[in-house]
Amino acid sequence: MHDDDFRALADAPAAILILGQQALGTARRLQAVLPGSRIHGLDGRVQGADAAYTVFGDTLRQLYRDDVPLVVLCAAGIVIRSLAPLLLEKGAEPPVLAVAEDGSAVVPLLGGLRGVNRLARRIGEGLAVAPAITTSGELRFGTCLLDPPAGYALADLEQGKRFVADLLGGEQVRLEGDAPWLATERLPWADDARRTIRVSCVASASSDDALLIHPRVIVARVRPPFEELALQVRQALASAGLAFHSLACLAAEAAMMGNPALQAAAETLGVPIRYLEGSEVLPDRLPGPSGDGLSLHQAPAPFDPATLGRARGRLTVIGLGPGAAEFMLPATRRALDEAQDLLGYQTYVDMAGPLRVGQVRHASDNREELERARHAFTLAAQGRQVVMISSGDPGVFAMASAVLEALHGSHDPLWHGVDLQVLPGVSAALATAARAGAPLGHDFCMLSLSDNLKPWSTIEHRLEQAALADLVMAFYNPISRARPWQLGRALEIVRRHRAPETRVVLGRDIGRPGERLTTLTLEALQPEQVDMRTLVIIGSSTTTGFPRRGGGEWVYTPRWYPVAPK
Ligand code: SAH
């Protein structure tokens, strides 16, 4: 098991699942006590949730596999049966609770070692009901000894379970070291007890007489080269007599951001990397082999690594898809949930919501694209989690190119150290094509008819060539108030090479409220039928259509092609 798997999840944003509208009120009350949590409502049954799902069991299992704390407003039995197939699959389960939809009962089910009871208490307080806690150690002692708070790590879970069983069997216990969270609890304390809870960063062999809890107080200051870094850190801790679990973080110079060997080491060790600018004061340095590569520093008490230096910033360039939540990638949803700063056109930032308290929108309608991209890097270089929002796919006539151009033009090592990722999205042409059938089933091209960023003569030339090549064409930005005549001119060019009965598909606001799909012929197409929220598909010589049951028609382009095209 990865060391990190012991991390308590009680404070991570939860997924609140509801099956019916009547549970939404309770779900909102839960959301108020679980900051950052999102309400997932069954599609068609719940209105006004933060996200919609279609299949309950699959959704629950996916979230469980993604290690998300789950609060499910339905019968405990439904939750148990849905998760049953996964229970043997995984050692460390996220917290899972069933809550009565009227808020009258809170039942922690799974995740005893990841803070489920703490979560149950917090929810119980919020709903003013007593949570149904059944863990004996916890009931007797008022605390879960095996789930110490943030900043402390349990050395050995299996040994810990035996230790708690001994206490339940009547053994008494004494405390060595500092455990402020235990002081008031109902443990069977005795000064001459044979069992000891030992809170210390000193390494010692696991024994059934002592429960070892290590405060995370050690910072390993590391410098390149980073070969075998994880091993070096382990050896340095061992030769200083320190417990591995007391390692809180690695600290490196900011210029090392993005160094793959450093990241691999941190991953192996299961600790975060903090980047220093030189001005930070590290905790006291411990004596030890004073090579240049590595030094260990010990803080007087556990501390939050987030308070030391800064994290590696991240810039994720995402596309929302055409609009509907279910057409957005789960990875995109996650990036939006984790973001601290969101940039993009106002409309898209609004579509990305609901946002958490504390997420900063930098919405602007008039900021130039390259400028907005630079703004994103400036924020990310400060260690922030930034998301740049486009509609559809971010790489199709959207922000991804501007972001890369901004980076290409920069020599700032901090910008190049940003964890940059582009996530794909469902582009308008793909969404429109899917609604119509399969008009893009054979070779096609995507063209923007906007001459804001390229000369109109280039557009005409490309239209001509695409028409000659008998490619299906998807027109983005087909028309606007500032560009009223261009579409008419484009159609003139296409009509010279395509038959009047050529299939045309118009998709307006696909995946958004008021979505409209129109299929017609090239001959019948008038620029007045098109606006800037429309995606135009012009078929090739093989694109065809037939009536569909219930009205309208299916349009598709077959996979085959005549042997000798005209
Ligand atoms: N990156 C986006 C495209 C941005 S260009 C994508 O991949 O979809 C903007 C153009 O995309 C609009 O003028 C329109 O032609 C098209 N478009 C975007 N969203 C649309 C939608 N939901 N329905 C129809 N067309 C859309």
Short mmCIF file of N, CA and C in Angstrom, two decimals, residues 313-468:
data_model
loop_
_atom_site.label_atom_id
_atom_site.label_comp_id
_atom_site.label_asym_id
_atom_site.label_seq_id
_atom_site.Cartn_x
_atom_site.Cartn_y
_atom_site.Cartn_z
N GLY A 313 3.05 25.28 -9.63
CA GLY A 313 1.78 25.74 -10.17
C GLY A 313 1.32 24.86 -11.30
N ARG A 314 0.03 24.91 -11.56
CA ARG A 314 -0.51 24.09 -12.63
C ARG A 314 -1.41 24.94 -13.53
N LEU A 315 -1.29 24.75 -14.81
CA LEU A 315 -2.20 25.39 -15.75
C LEU A 315 -2.85 24.31 -16.60
N THR A 316 -4.14 24.15 -16.45
CA THR A 316 -4.87 23.15 -17.22
C THR A 316 -5.77 23.86 -18.21
N VAL A 317 -5.57 23.55 -19.47
CA VAL A 317 -6.35 24.18 -20.53
C VAL A 317 -7.47 23.22 -20.87
N ILE A 318 -8.69 23.65 -20.65
CA ILE A 318 -9.80 22.71 -20.80
C ILE A 318 -10.84 23.21 -21.80
N GLY A 319 -11.64 22.28 -22.28
CA GLY A 319 -12.80 22.61 -23.11
C GLY A 319 -14.02 22.06 -22.44
N LEU A 320 -15.07 22.88 -22.36
CA LEU A 320 -16.28 22.45 -21.65
C LEU A 320 -17.11 21.47 -22.46
N GLY A 321 -16.76 21.29 -23.76
CA GLY A 321 -17.66 20.56 -24.64
C GLY A 321 -18.71 21.55 -25.11
N PRO A 322 -19.73 21.07 -25.83
CA PRO A 322 -20.70 22.00 -26.40
C PRO A 322 -21.54 22.72 -25.35
N GLY A 323 -21.70 22.13 -24.17
CA GLY A 323 -22.49 22.84 -23.15
C GLY A 323 -23.04 21.92 -22.09
N ALA A 324 -23.67 20.82 -22.49
CA ALA A 324 -24.31 19.94 -21.51
C ALA A 324 -23.26 19.29 -20.62
N ALA A 325 -23.58 19.19 -19.32
CA ALA A 325 -22.61 18.67 -18.35
C ALA A 325 -22.15 17.26 -18.70
N GLU A 326 -23.07 16.46 -19.26
CA GLU A 326 -22.66 15.06 -19.51
C GLU A 326 -21.73 14.92 -20.71
N PHE A 327 -21.55 16.00 -21.46
CA PHE A 327 -20.60 15.96 -22.56
C PHE A 327 -19.24 16.52 -22.15
N MET A 328 -19.07 16.74 -20.84
CA MET A 328 -17.78 17.23 -20.36
C MET A 328 -16.98 16.05 -19.81
N LEU A 329 -15.68 16.02 -20.08
CA LEU A 329 -14.84 14.93 -19.58
C LEU A 329 -14.76 14.95 -18.05
N PRO A 330 -14.78 13.78 -17.41
CA PRO A 330 -14.60 13.76 -15.95
C PRO A 330 -13.29 14.43 -15.53
N ALA A 331 -12.23 14.27 -16.32
CA ALA A 331 -10.94 14.90 -15.97
C ALA A 331 -11.08 16.42 -15.98
N THR A 332 -11.92 16.93 -16.88
CA THR A 332 -12.15 18.38 -16.96
C THR A 332 -12.91 18.86 -15.73
N ARG A 333 -13.92 18.08 -15.35
CA ARG A 333 -14.69 18.43 -14.15
C ARG A 333 -13.77 18.50 -12.94
N ARG A 334 -12.87 17.51 -12.85
CA ARG A 334 -11.94 17.46 -11.72
C ARG A 334 -11.04 18.69 -11.72
N ALA A 335 -10.52 19.03 -12.92
CA ALA A 335 -9.63 20.20 -13.01
C ALA A 335 -10.37 21.46 -12.56
N LEU A 336 -11.64 21.59 -12.95
CA LEU A 336 -12.42 22.76 -12.54
C LEU A 336 -12.63 22.76 -11.03
N ASP A 337 -12.90 21.59 -10.47
CA ASP A 337 -13.13 21.51 -9.02
C ASP A 337 -11.88 21.88 -8.24
N GLU A 338 -10.72 21.50 -8.79
CA GLU A 338 -9.47 21.73 -8.04
C GLU A 338 -8.90 23.12 -8.27
N ALA A 339 -9.43 23.84 -9.26
CA ALA A 339 -8.82 25.12 -9.64
C ALA A 339 -8.94 26.17 -8.55
N GLN A 340 -7.93 27.02 -8.47
CA GLN A 340 -8.03 28.21 -7.62
C GLN A 340 -8.41 29.43 -8.46
N ASP A 341 -7.91 29.44 -9.70
CA ASP A 341 -8.19 30.57 -10.59
C ASP A 341 -8.78 30.06 -11.89
N LEU A 342 -9.83 30.73 -12.36
CA LEU A 342 -10.45 30.34 -13.62
C LEU A 342 -10.42 31.52 -14.57
N LEU A 343 -9.91 31.27 -15.78
CA LEU A 343 -9.83 32.33 -16.78
C LEU A 343 -10.59 31.93 -18.03
N GLY A 344 -11.14 32.91 -18.71
CA GLY A 344 -11.83 32.63 -19.97
C GLY A 344 -12.89 33.68 -20.21
N TYR A 345 -13.56 33.56 -21.37
CA TYR A 345 -14.68 34.46 -21.64
C TYR A 345 -15.73 34.30 -20.53
N GLN A 346 -16.34 35.38 -20.18
CA GLN A 346 -17.36 35.40 -19.13
C GLN A 346 -18.37 34.25 -19.29
N THR A 347 -18.92 34.10 -20.49
CA THR A 347 -19.94 33.07 -20.74
C THR A 347 -19.43 31.68 -20.36
N TYR A 348 -18.18 31.38 -20.72
CA TYR A 348 -17.66 30.04 -20.46
C TYR A 348 -17.36 29.84 -18.98
N VAL A 349 -16.85 30.89 -18.34
CA VAL A 349 -16.58 30.78 -16.90
C VAL A 349 -17.91 30.54 -16.17
N ASP A 350 -18.96 31.22 -16.63
CA ASP A 350 -20.28 31.00 -16.03
C ASP A 350 -20.76 29.58 -16.25
N MET A 351 -20.52 29.06 -17.45
CA MET A 351 -20.96 27.69 -17.76
C MET A 351 -20.22 26.63 -16.94
N ALA A 352 -19.02 26.98 -16.47
CA ALA A 352 -18.18 26.01 -15.74
C ALA A 352 -18.65 25.80 -14.31
N GLY A 353 -19.53 26.66 -13.82
CA GLY A 353 -19.96 26.63 -12.43
C GLY A 353 -20.79 25.42 -12.12
N PRO A 354 -21.30 25.29 -10.90
CA PRO A 354 -21.12 26.23 -9.81
C PRO A 354 -19.71 26.14 -9.24
N LEU A 355 -19.17 27.29 -8.86
CA LEU A 355 -17.82 27.32 -8.33
C LEU A 355 -17.85 27.28 -6.81
N ARG A 356 -16.72 26.89 -6.25
CA ARG A 356 -16.59 26.87 -4.80
C ARG A 356 -16.32 28.28 -4.29
N VAL A 357 -16.62 28.48 -3.03
CA VAL A 357 -16.24 29.73 -2.38
C VAL A 357 -14.71 29.77 -2.42
N GLY A 358 -14.16 30.92 -2.77
CA GLY A 358 -12.70 31.02 -2.76
C GLY A 358 -12.08 30.79 -4.12
N GLN A 359 -12.84 30.24 -5.07
CA GLN A 359 -12.30 30.13 -6.43
C GLN A 359 -12.41 31.50 -7.08
N VAL A 360 -11.32 31.93 -7.72
CA VAL A 360 -11.31 33.28 -8.28
C VAL A 360 -11.58 33.23 -9.77
N ARG A 361 -12.59 33.99 -10.21
CA ARG A 361 -12.83 34.08 -11.64
C ARG A 361 -12.10 35.29 -12.18
N HIS A 362 -11.43 35.11 -13.29
CA HIS A 362 -10.81 36.23 -13.96
C HIS A 362 -11.51 36.35 -15.32
N ALA A 363 -12.81 36.56 -15.27
CA ALA A 363 -13.56 36.60 -16.52
C ALA A 363 -13.36 37.95 -17.18
N SER A 364 -13.19 37.93 -18.48
CA SER A 364 -13.12 39.21 -19.17
C SER A 364 -13.52 38.98 -20.61
N ASP A 365 -14.23 39.93 -21.17
CA ASP A 365 -14.71 39.78 -22.53
C ASP A 365 -13.74 40.37 -23.54
N ASN A 366 -12.98 41.37 -23.10
CA ASN A 366 -12.22 42.09 -24.10
C ASN A 366 -10.71 41.85 -24.04
N ARG A 367 -10.25 41.13 -23.00
CA ARG A 367 -8.81 40.93 -22.91
C ARG A 367 -8.34 40.12 -24.12
N GLU A 368 -7.27 40.51 -24.66
CA GLU A 368 -6.75 39.84 -25.84
C GLU A 368 -6.28 38.44 -25.45
N GLU A 369 -6.43 37.47 -26.37
CA GLU A 369 -6.17 36.06 -26.04
C GLU A 369 -4.77 35.81 -25.50
N LEU A 370 -3.77 36.37 -26.21
CA LEU A 370 -2.39 36.13 -25.80
C LEU A 370 -2.13 36.73 -24.43
N GLU A 371 -2.76 37.86 -24.20
CA GLU A 371 -2.61 38.54 -22.91
C GLU A 371 -3.22 37.70 -21.79
N ARG A 372 -4.39 37.11 -22.10
CA ARG A 372 -5.05 36.26 -21.11
C ARG A 372 -4.19 35.03 -20.81
N ALA A 373 -3.55 34.49 -21.86
CA ALA A 373 -2.68 33.32 -21.68
C ALA A 373 -1.50 33.69 -20.78
N ARG A 374 -0.94 34.88 -20.99
CA ARG A 374 0.19 35.30 -20.16
C ARG A 374 -0.25 35.49 -18.71
N HIS A 375 -1.43 36.03 -18.55
CA HIS A 375 -1.98 36.20 -17.21
C HIS A 375 -2.06 34.83 -16.50
N ALA A 376 -2.50 33.83 -17.25
CA ALA A 376 -2.62 32.47 -16.68
C ALA A 376 -1.26 31.97 -16.21
N PHE A 377 -0.22 32.19 -17.02
CA PHE A 377 1.12 31.73 -16.62
C PHE A 377 1.63 32.51 -15.40
N THR A 378 1.33 33.80 -15.37
CA THR A 378 1.78 34.60 -14.22
C THR A 378 1.19 34.04 -12.94
N LEU A 379 -0.10 33.68 -12.99
CA LEU A 379 -0.74 33.11 -11.79
C LEU A 379 -0.16 31.73 -11.46
N ALA A 380 -0.02 30.88 -12.48
CA ALA A 380 0.46 29.51 -12.24
C ALA A 380 1.90 29.52 -11.73
N ALA A 381 2.70 30.48 -12.23
CA ALA A 381 4.10 30.54 -11.80
C ALA A 381 4.21 30.92 -10.32
N GLN A 382 3.13 31.47 -9.76
CA GLN A 382 3.13 31.77 -8.32
C GLN A 382 2.74 30.55 -7.50
N GLY A 383 2.52 29.42 -8.18
CA GLY A 383 2.18 28.19 -7.46
C GLY A 383 0.69 27.93 -7.42
N ARG A 384 -0.09 28.70 -8.19
CA ARG A 384 -1.55 28.53 -8.11
C ARG A 384 -2.04 27.47 -9.10
N GLN A 385 -3.23 26.96 -8.83
CA GLN A 385 -3.87 25.97 -9.71
C GLN A 385 -4.82 26.73 -10.62
N VAL A 386 -4.44 26.82 -11.89
CA VAL A 386 -5.17 27.69 -12.81
C VAL A 386 -5.84 26.86 -13.91
N VAL A 387 -7.04 27.24 -14.26
CA VAL A 387 -7.72 26.58 -15.38
C VAL A 387 -8.09 27.64 -16.42
N MET A 388 -7.74 27.35 -17.66
CA MET A 388 -8.11 28.23 -18.77
C MET A 388 -9.26 27.55 -19.51
N ILE A 389 -10.38 28.28 -19.61
CA ILE A 389 -11.61 27.66 -20.10
C ILE A 389 -11.94 28.07 -21.53
N SER A 390 -12.18 27.08 -22.39
CA SER A 390 -12.74 27.32 -23.72
C SER A 390 -14.02 26.52 -23.82
N SER A 391 -14.80 26.77 -24.86
CA SER A 391 -15.92 25.87 -25.13
C SER A 391 -15.42 24.79 -26.06
N GLY A 392 -16.20 23.71 -26.21
CA GLY A 392 -15.83 22.65 -27.14
C GLY A 392 -14.50 22.05 -26.77
N ASP A 393 -13.61 21.99 -27.76
CA ASP A 393 -12.25 21.52 -27.52
C ASP A 393 -11.33 22.73 -27.45
N PRO A 394 -10.41 22.76 -26.46
CA PRO A 394 -9.58 23.96 -26.30
C PRO A 394 -8.58 24.15 -27.43
N GLY A 395 -8.35 23.07 -28.20
CA GLY A 395 -7.38 23.18 -29.29
C GLY A 395 -8.02 23.52 -30.62
N VAL A 396 -9.35 23.63 -30.68
CA VAL A 396 -10.04 23.94 -31.94
C VAL A 396 -10.52 25.38 -31.89
N PHE A 397 -9.83 26.26 -32.62
CA PHE A 397 -10.16 27.69 -32.66
C PHE A 397 -10.40 28.23 -31.24
N ALA A 398 -9.47 27.94 -30.34
CA ALA A 398 -9.68 28.31 -28.95
C ALA A 398 -8.35 28.57 -28.24
N MET A 399 -8.38 28.54 -26.91
CA MET A 399 -7.28 29.10 -26.12
C MET A 399 -5.98 28.28 -26.08
N ALA A 400 -6.02 26.98 -26.40
CA ALA A 400 -4.81 26.17 -26.21
C ALA A 400 -3.64 26.73 -27.03
N SER A 401 -3.90 27.15 -28.26
CA SER A 401 -2.82 27.68 -29.10
C SER A 401 -2.23 28.95 -28.51
N ALA A 402 -3.10 29.81 -28.00
CA ALA A 402 -2.61 31.06 -27.40
C ALA A 402 -1.74 30.76 -26.18
N VAL A 403 -2.15 29.75 -25.42
CA VAL A 403 -1.38 29.38 -24.22
C VAL A 403 0.01 28.89 -24.63
N LEU A 404 0.06 28.03 -25.65
CA LEU A 404 1.36 27.51 -26.08
C LEU A 404 2.21 28.61 -26.72
N GLU A 405 1.56 29.51 -27.44
CA GLU A 405 2.30 30.61 -28.05
C GLU A 405 2.92 31.50 -26.97
N ALA A 406 2.17 31.73 -25.92
CA ALA A 406 2.69 32.55 -24.81
C ALA A 406 3.90 31.87 -24.17
N LEU A 407 3.82 30.55 -23.99
CA LEU A 407 4.94 29.83 -23.37
C LEU A 407 6.14 29.81 -24.30
N HIS A 408 5.87 29.57 -25.59
CA HIS A 408 6.94 29.53 -26.60
C HIS A 408 7.73 30.84 -26.61
N GLY A 409 7.02 31.93 -26.40
CA GLY A 409 7.66 33.23 -26.45
C GLY A 409 8.29 33.68 -25.14
N SER A 410 8.27 32.80 -24.15
CA SER A 410 8.79 33.21 -22.84
C SER A 410 10.09 32.48 -22.49
N HIS A 411 10.99 33.20 -21.83
CA HIS A 411 12.23 32.57 -21.36
C HIS A 411 12.21 32.42 -19.86
N ASP A 412 11.07 32.68 -19.25
CA ASP A 412 10.98 32.62 -17.79
C ASP A 412 10.98 31.15 -17.34
N PRO A 413 12.03 30.73 -16.61
CA PRO A 413 12.08 29.32 -16.18
C PRO A 413 10.88 28.94 -15.32
N LEU A 414 10.31 29.91 -14.60
CA LEU A 414 9.15 29.59 -13.76
C LEU A 414 7.93 29.26 -14.62
N TRP A 415 7.80 29.96 -15.76
CA TRP A 415 6.70 29.62 -16.67
C TRP A 415 6.89 28.22 -17.23
N HIS A 416 8.13 27.89 -17.60
CA HIS A 416 8.38 26.57 -18.17
C HIS A 416 8.30 25.47 -17.12
N GLY A 417 8.36 25.86 -15.84
CA GLY A 417 8.24 24.88 -14.77
C GLY A 417 6.79 24.59 -14.39
N VAL A 418 5.86 25.36 -14.94
CA VAL A 418 4.43 25.16 -14.64
C VAL A 418 3.98 23.80 -15.18
N ASP A 419 3.17 23.12 -14.41
CA ASP A 419 2.62 21.83 -14.82
C ASP A 419 1.47 22.11 -15.81
N LEU A 420 1.82 22.14 -17.08
CA LEU A 420 0.85 22.51 -18.13
C LEU A 420 0.21 21.28 -18.74
N GLN A 421 -1.10 21.30 -18.82
CA GLN A 421 -1.82 20.17 -19.42
C GLN A 421 -2.96 20.70 -20.28
N VAL A 422 -3.15 20.10 -21.44
CA VAL A 422 -4.31 20.43 -22.27
C VAL A 422 -5.23 19.21 -22.26
N LEU A 423 -6.48 19.41 -21.85
CA LEU A 423 -7.44 18.31 -21.84
C LEU A 423 -8.38 18.45 -23.03
N PRO A 424 -8.64 17.37 -23.74
CA PRO A 424 -9.52 17.48 -24.91
C PRO A 424 -10.98 17.68 -24.50
N GLY A 425 -11.77 18.16 -25.46
CA GLY A 425 -13.20 18.33 -25.21
C GLY A 425 -13.96 17.99 -26.47
N VAL A 426 -15.28 17.88 -26.35
CA VAL A 426 -16.11 17.57 -27.52
C VAL A 426 -16.34 18.86 -28.31
N SER A 427 -15.75 18.92 -29.48
CA SER A 427 -15.85 20.12 -30.30
C SER A 427 -17.24 20.23 -30.94
N ALA A 428 -17.64 21.47 -31.26
CA ALA A 428 -18.99 21.72 -31.79
C ALA A 428 -19.28 20.87 -33.03
N ALA A 429 -18.28 20.68 -33.89
CA ALA A 429 -18.51 19.89 -35.11
C ALA A 429 -18.85 18.44 -34.75
N LEU A 430 -18.17 17.91 -33.75
CA LEU A 430 -18.41 16.52 -33.36
C LEU A 430 -19.77 16.38 -32.69
N ALA A 431 -20.12 17.35 -31.84
CA ALA A 431 -21.41 17.31 -31.16
C ALA A 431 -22.55 17.44 -32.17
N THR A 432 -22.41 18.37 -33.12
CA THR A 432 -23.44 18.57 -34.15
C THR A 432 -23.55 17.33 -35.03
N ALA A 433 -22.41 16.81 -35.44
CA ALA A 433 -22.42 15.62 -36.31
C ALA A 433 -23.12 14.46 -35.62
N ALA A 434 -22.85 14.27 -34.33
CA ALA A 434 -23.45 13.15 -33.61
C ALA A 434 -24.97 13.29 -33.55
N ARG A 435 -25.46 14.52 -33.36
CA ARG A 435 -26.91 14.72 -33.33
C ARG A 435 -27.53 14.38 -34.68
N ALA A 436 -26.80 14.68 -35.77
CA ALA A 436 -27.37 14.49 -37.11
C ALA A 436 -27.20 13.06 -37.60
N GLY A 437 -26.30 12.30 -37.00
CA GLY A 437 -26.00 10.95 -37.47
C GLY A 437 -24.50 10.80 -37.58
N ALA A 438 -23.98 10.82 -38.84
CA ALA A 438 -22.53 10.67 -39.01
C ALA A 438 -22.04 11.39 -40.26
N PRO A 439 -22.34 12.69 -40.36
CA PRO A 439 -21.89 13.40 -41.57
C PRO A 439 -20.37 13.50 -41.69
N LEU A 440 -19.64 13.32 -40.59
CA LEU A 440 -18.18 13.39 -40.65
C LEU A 440 -17.57 11.99 -40.74
N GLY A 441 -18.37 11.04 -41.27
CA GLY A 441 -17.93 9.65 -41.30
C GLY A 441 -16.77 9.37 -42.24
N HIS A 442 -16.47 10.30 -43.11
CA HIS A 442 -15.32 10.13 -44.01
C HIS A 442 -14.48 11.41 -43.92
N ASP A 443 -13.51 11.58 -44.83
CA ASP A 443 -12.57 12.71 -44.71
C ASP A 443 -13.31 14.04 -44.60
N PHE A 444 -12.85 14.85 -43.69
CA PHE A 444 -13.50 16.16 -43.51
C PHE A 444 -12.46 17.18 -43.06
N CYS A 445 -12.86 18.45 -43.08
CA CYS A 445 -11.97 19.49 -42.56
C CYS A 445 -12.78 20.47 -41.74
N MET A 446 -12.09 21.17 -40.85
CA MET A 446 -12.72 22.19 -40.03
C MET A 446 -12.16 23.54 -40.44
N LEU A 447 -13.04 24.48 -40.71
CA LEU A 447 -12.60 25.80 -41.15
C LEU A 447 -13.28 26.86 -40.30
N SER A 448 -12.51 27.86 -39.91
CA SER A 448 -13.14 29.01 -39.28
C SER A 448 -13.32 30.07 -40.35
N LEU A 449 -14.53 30.59 -40.44
CA LEU A 449 -14.79 31.62 -41.46
C LEU A 449 -14.47 33.02 -40.94
N SER A 450 -13.88 33.08 -39.75
CA SER A 450 -13.57 34.40 -39.21
C SER A 450 -12.29 34.94 -39.82
N ASP A 451 -12.38 36.15 -40.35
CA ASP A 451 -11.17 36.77 -40.90
C ASP A 451 -10.57 37.78 -39.93
N ASN A 452 -10.89 37.57 -38.63
CA ASN A 452 -10.26 38.43 -37.63
C ASN A 452 -8.77 38.16 -37.52
N LEU A 453 -8.41 36.88 -37.63
CA LEU A 453 -7.02 36.50 -37.38
C LEU A 453 -6.31 35.96 -38.62
N LYS A 454 -7.00 35.93 -39.75
CA LYS A 454 -6.34 35.52 -40.99
C LYS A 454 -7.00 36.27 -42.14
N PRO A 455 -6.24 36.48 -43.23
CA PRO A 455 -6.81 37.25 -44.35
C PRO A 455 -7.94 36.50 -45.04
N TRP A 456 -8.94 37.23 -45.50
CA TRP A 456 -10.08 36.60 -46.17
C TRP A 456 -9.63 35.83 -47.41
N SER A 457 -8.59 36.31 -48.09
CA SER A 457 -8.13 35.62 -49.30
C SER A 457 -7.68 34.19 -48.96
N THR A 458 -7.08 34.00 -47.80
CA THR A 458 -6.65 32.65 -47.37
C THR A 458 -7.87 31.77 -47.19
N ILE A 459 -8.91 32.35 -46.59
CA ILE A 459 -10.13 31.57 -46.36
C ILE A 459 -10.73 31.14 -47.70
N GLU A 460 -10.80 32.07 -48.63
CA GLU A 460 -11.36 31.74 -49.95
C GLU A 460 -10.55 30.64 -50.62
N HIS A 461 -9.23 30.76 -50.54
CA HIS A 461 -8.36 29.77 -51.16
C HIS A 461 -8.60 28.39 -50.54
N ARG A 462 -8.70 28.33 -49.24
CA ARG A 462 -8.89 27.04 -48.56
C ARG A 462 -10.26 26.45 -48.87
N LEU A 463 -11.28 27.31 -48.93
CA LEU A 463 -12.62 26.82 -49.27
C LEU A 463 -12.60 26.18 -50.65
N GLU A 464 -11.96 26.86 -51.56
CA GLU A 464 -11.84 26.38 -52.94
C GLU A 464 -11.18 24.99 -52.96
N GLN A 465 -10.05 24.89 -52.25
CA GLN A 465 -9.29 23.63 -52.24
C GLN A 465 -10.08 22.52 -51.55
N ALA A 466 -10.72 22.84 -50.46
CA ALA A 466 -11.50 21.83 -49.73
C ALA A 466 -12.68 21.35 -50.57
N ALA A 467 -13.29 22.30 -51.28
CA ALA A 467 -14.42 21.93 -52.13
C ALA A 467 -13.93 21.03 -53.26
N LEU A 468 -12.81 21.40 -53.87
CA LEU A 468 -12.24 20.58 -54.95
C LEU A 468 -11.88 19.18 -54.45
#
